[in-house]
Structure formats: structure tokens, C-alpha cells
C-alpha positions as semicolon CSV with decimal commas, in nm:
position;residue;x (nm);y (nm);z (nm)
1;X;10,410;7,449;12,672
2;X;10,462;7,803;12,539
3;X;10,642;7,801;12,205
4;X;10,965;7,998;12,186
5;X;10,877;8,342;12,049
6;X;11,214;8,376;11,874
7;X;11,145;8,056;11,680
8;X;10,806;8,194;11,579
9;X;10,974;8,506;11,442
10;X;11,229;8,310;11,241
11;X;10,967;8,074;11,097
12;X;10,729;8,353;10,993
13;X;11,005;8,565;10,840
14;X;11,161;8,271;10,656
15;X;10,827;8,183;10,495
16;X;10,802;8,532;10,344
17;X;11,161;8,622;10,257
18;X;11,337;8,300;10,158
19;X;11,118;8,229;9,850
20;X;11,206;8,577;9,721
21;X;11,578;8,507;9,709
22;X;11,692;8,655;10,039
23;X;11,911;8,463;10,277
24;X;11,948;8,461;10,652
25;X;12,279;8,535;10,823
26;X;12,332;8,207;11,004
27;X;12,064;8,167;11,270
28;X;12,038;8,540;11,344
29;X;11,746;8,773;11,280
30;X;11,937;8,947;11,002
31;X;11,847;8,885;10,637
32;X;12,041;8,998;10,331
33;X;11,928;9,087;9,980
34;X;12,230;9,095;9,750
35;X;12,228;9,378;9,496
36;X;12,588;9,341;9,381
37;X;12,740;9,669;9,498
38;X;12,519;9,700;9,805
39;X;12,329;9,477;10,043
40;X;11,980;9,549;10,160
41;X;12,007;9,459;10,527
42;X;11,689;9,358;10,708
43;X;11,698;9,322;11,084
44;X;11,417;9,192;11,301
45;X;11,560;9,358;11,609
46;X;11,486;9,230;11,954
47;X;11,480;9,410;12,289
48;X;11,640;9,324;12,622
49;X;11,321;9,420;12,809
50;X;11,045;9,253;12,606
51;X;10,966;8,966;12,371
52;X;10,904;9,058;12,009
53;X;11,061;9,252;11,724
54;X;11,127;9,585;11,561
55;X;11,192;9,603;11,186
56;X;11,493;9,789;11,046
57;X;11,576;9,802;10,673
58;X;11,854;9,985;10,492
59;X;12,150;9,973;10,256
60;X;12,507;9,873;10,324
61;X;12,733;9,990;10,040
62;X;13,019;9,754;9,970
63;X;13,293;10,007;9,895
64;X;13,300;10,075;10,271
65;X;13,497;9,844;10,498
66;X;13,245;9,775;10,773
67;X;13,311;9,475;10,996
68;X;12,948;9,411;11,082
69;X;12,616;9,419;10,902
70;X;12,372;9,698;10,976
71;X;12,132;9,941;10,812
72;X;12,379;10,222;10,739
73;X;12,145;10,448;10,541
74;X;11,871;10,432;10,282
75;X;11,611;10,617;10,081
76;X;11,405;10,642;10,401
77;X;11,467;10,593;10,772
78;X;11,554;10,236;10,868
79;X;11,286;10,180;11,134
80;X;10,960;10,056;10,985
81;X;10,644;10,064;11,193
82;X;10,640;9,996;11,566
83;X;10,725;9,722;11,812
84;X;10,545;9,390;11,764
85;X;10,526;9,221;12,102
86;X;10,456;8,860;12,196
87;X;10,174;8,837;12,451
88;X;10,135;8,461;12,465
89;X;9,902;8,405;12,169
90;X;10,102;8,212;11,909
91;X;9,856;8,259;11,623
92;X;9,818;8,635;11,663
93;X;10,192;8,688;11,706
94;X;10,273;8,480;11,398
95;X;10,025;8,684;11,193
96;X;10,175;9,011;11,314
97;X;10,530;8,899;11,236
98;X;10,419;8,777;10,893
99;X;10,275;9,123;10,830
100;X;10,605;9,277;10,944
101;X;10,795;9,048;10,705
102;X;10,563;9,145;10,420
103;X;10,640;9,511;10,490
104;X;11,009;9,419;10,476
105;X;10,957;9,250;10,140
106;X;10,793;9,563;9,996
107;X;11,097;9,769;10,094
108;X;11,337;9,503;9,965
109;X;11,171;9,511;9,624
110;X;11,196;9,891;9,622
111;X;11,571;9,870;9,691
112;X;11,612;9,612;9,414
113;X;11,507;9,879;9,166
114;X;11,828;10,066;9,262
115;X;12,062;9,782;9,163
116;X;12,165;9,983;8,855
117;X;12,389;10,271;8,978
118;X;12,258;10,483;8,692
119;X;11,912;10,462;8,850
120;X;12,033;10,508;9,207
121;X;12,281;10,793;9,161
122;X;12,034;11,085;9,189
123;X;11,840;10,952;9,487
124;X;11,936;11,117;9,819
125;X;12,016;10,885;10,108
126;X;11,931;10,954;10,471
127;X;11,993;10,823;10,822
128;X;11,925;10,972;11,164
129;X;12,135;10,714;11,350
130;X;12,478;10,760;11,189
131;X;12,704;11,055;11,103
132;X;12,567;11,252;10,804
133;X;12,888;11,189;10,612
134;X;12,786;10,832;10,530
135;X;12,460;10,898;10,340
136;X;12,624;11,187;10,150
137;X;12,936;10,981;10,077
138;X;12,740;10,682;9,956
139;X;12,539;10,891;9,710
140;X;12,864;11,053;9,590
141;X;13,022;10,711;9,539
142;X;12,712;10,581;9,360
143;X;12,750;10,865;9,110
144;X;13,119;10,777;9,072
145;X;13,034;10,411;9,012
146;X;12,782;10,522;8,748
147;X;13,055;10,729;8,582
148;X;12,866;11,057;8,628
149;X;13,156;11,294;8,698
150;X;12,952;11,620;8,683
151;X;12,714;11,481;8,946
152;X;13,010;11,378;9,164
153;X;13,136;11,736;9,155
154;X;12,790;11,861;9,255
155;X;12,770;11,613;9,543
156;X;13,118;11,697;9,669
157;X;12,983;12,005;9,849
158;X;12,717;11,791;10,017
159;X;12,986;11,556;10,149
160;X;13,195;11,847;10,275
161;X;12,898;12,005;10,454
162;X;12,829;11,673;10,623
163;X;13,191;11,657;10,743
164;X;13,166;12,010;10,880
165;X;12,867;11,902;11,089
166;X;13,024;11,581;11,221
167;X;13,393;11,522;11,137
168;X;13,498;11,163;11,061
169;X;13,859;11,051;11,096
170;X;14,006;10,969;10,754
171;X;13,699;11,085;10,559
172;X;13,870;11,389;10,407
173;X;14,148;11,164;10,277
174;X;13,892;10,926;10,124
175;X;13,720;11,213;9,946
176;X;14,048;11,359;9,821
177;X;14,153;11,019;9,685
178;X;13,834;10,985;9,480
179;X;13,841;11,346;9,358
180;X;14,196;11,289;9,234
181;X;14,068;11,004;9,016
182;X;13,769;11,187;8,867
183;X;13,965;11,287;8,557
184;X;14,015;10,918;8,477
185;X;13,670;10,751;8,473
186;X;13,805;10,404;8,393
187;X;14,045;10,416;8,688
188;X;13,782;10,537;8,932
189;X;13,540;10,265;8,821
190;X;13,809;9,998;8,858
191;X;13,907;10,136;9,199
192;X;13,549;10,120;9,331
193;X;13,482;9,776;9,182
194;X;13,801;9,644;9,345
195;X;13,676;9,776;9,680
196;X;13,342;9,601;9,630
197;X;13,506;9,273;9,526
198;X;13,726;9,278;9,837
199;X;13,434;9,350;10,067
200;X;13,221;9,075;9,913
201;X;13,509;8,831;9,963
202;X;13,536;8,949;10,324
203;X;13,169;8,881;10,392
204;X;13,179;8,548;10,211
205;X;13,452;8,437;10,453
206;X;13,231;8,500;10,757
207;X;13,017;8,238;10,933
208;X;12,659;8,255;10,817
209;X;12,744;8,429;10,489
210;X;12,935;8,161;10,302
211;X;12,631;8,120;10,074
212;X;12,683;8,468;9,931
213;X;12,698;8,414;9,557
214;X;12,973;8,533;9,325
215;X;12,847;8,832;9,129
216;X;12,946;8,844;8,759
217;X;13,077;9,201;8,788
218;X;13,141;9,259;9,158
219;X;13,282;8,923;9,263
């Protein structure tokens, strides 16, 4: 009897990622690495027309109120490699998925080096699958979290250019609100941390994410 290819994916991925401190969202193909103020989201994405998996990896910044987990943006494009398809050979497919998971782990460890906002603030973020506002905004907010007000003012123009390319409802108001607080670094830091705490509590309330730990600074 042919073994279920989806089970093979989950088993191979779990063997690589779980020992490194990542956790799976319920029984889905999404894995989370918790970096306090952002998640590294890893998705072993399926296809409606074939059996197998793509690999997508990116950051989800927790000052944004998203209602679902996905690879919003990152230091590189989210899609890694190409499609790995199941052709009936269990051993070969398991090896290929293990290799895909090992690639994911390499990227996860790279993103862990950005857990300090001071380190992450100068690194541009990109995404070709979402409005350009979000990568620009997330770098701007990283600088704000790090308390680097001069860098925030430099990045403001980048955020505005992104909004000129693709307008986002409510984005101008968000930017104005943060700019208003830039003269008071303690207030802006508290404002952003409160946003992160609320979003972490939101995710912790969801099925499959109740194991999300309480962070000493970000809740």
C-alpha cells in the first residue's frame, strides 16, 4: 500500500526542525520559529494539481495585526528552490523532503541572527508577492523598535515611495502616528511593544499555537 505522501512530508520535516526548537502549527505544514518581535514562518506548500511540496520562508512582524500566518517579507524572496514531487518512491521522496527541510533550517538560523532589532534595523526587506509598503514599513518599524530615530527619518521616504507605487488603506495614518511619537523614544518603544504583546496573545489563543511561549520582553 502506497504511504500517504503528506505524512512523509510531515515526518521528514519534523525530524529536522523540531529538535532545533521550532514548532508546528497544529497538524498543518506550517512551522514557526519564535524570535520575540517576529516569527520566522516556514511553509511546506502543497499544490492542488500534484503531490509534493514547495518551500516558502519569511518573516511575520508582530506589530502588524494579521489574522493568518504567512511569509510577509524577508531578507530574500520567500520561495526556496523548486517543487519537490512525489513519484511513488518513498525513500527518494523522504530524502528530498529532508534536504528541503535542511535548507529551511539554514534560513531559520540566518533569521535568528536578526532577533536583536539593533542588528536587524539596517537590513532591507523584500517581497515580490505583497504590496511594497510592507517590507519598507517593517524595516522602518524595526528601526523604531531599536530606538534609532535618525534611521527612522531616513526610512520614512522609502515608506512613502512604496505607498505612491501601491496605496494601502490606513497606511498613511499608521505612518503619521509613529512619526508623531518619534520625539519621545520611550513612548514609541512602549507603543510598539504593546502591539507585539497583543499580537502574541492573539496567536497564543488560536488552535495549533497554544504552545507559543511567553517571551520575557514581548509577552
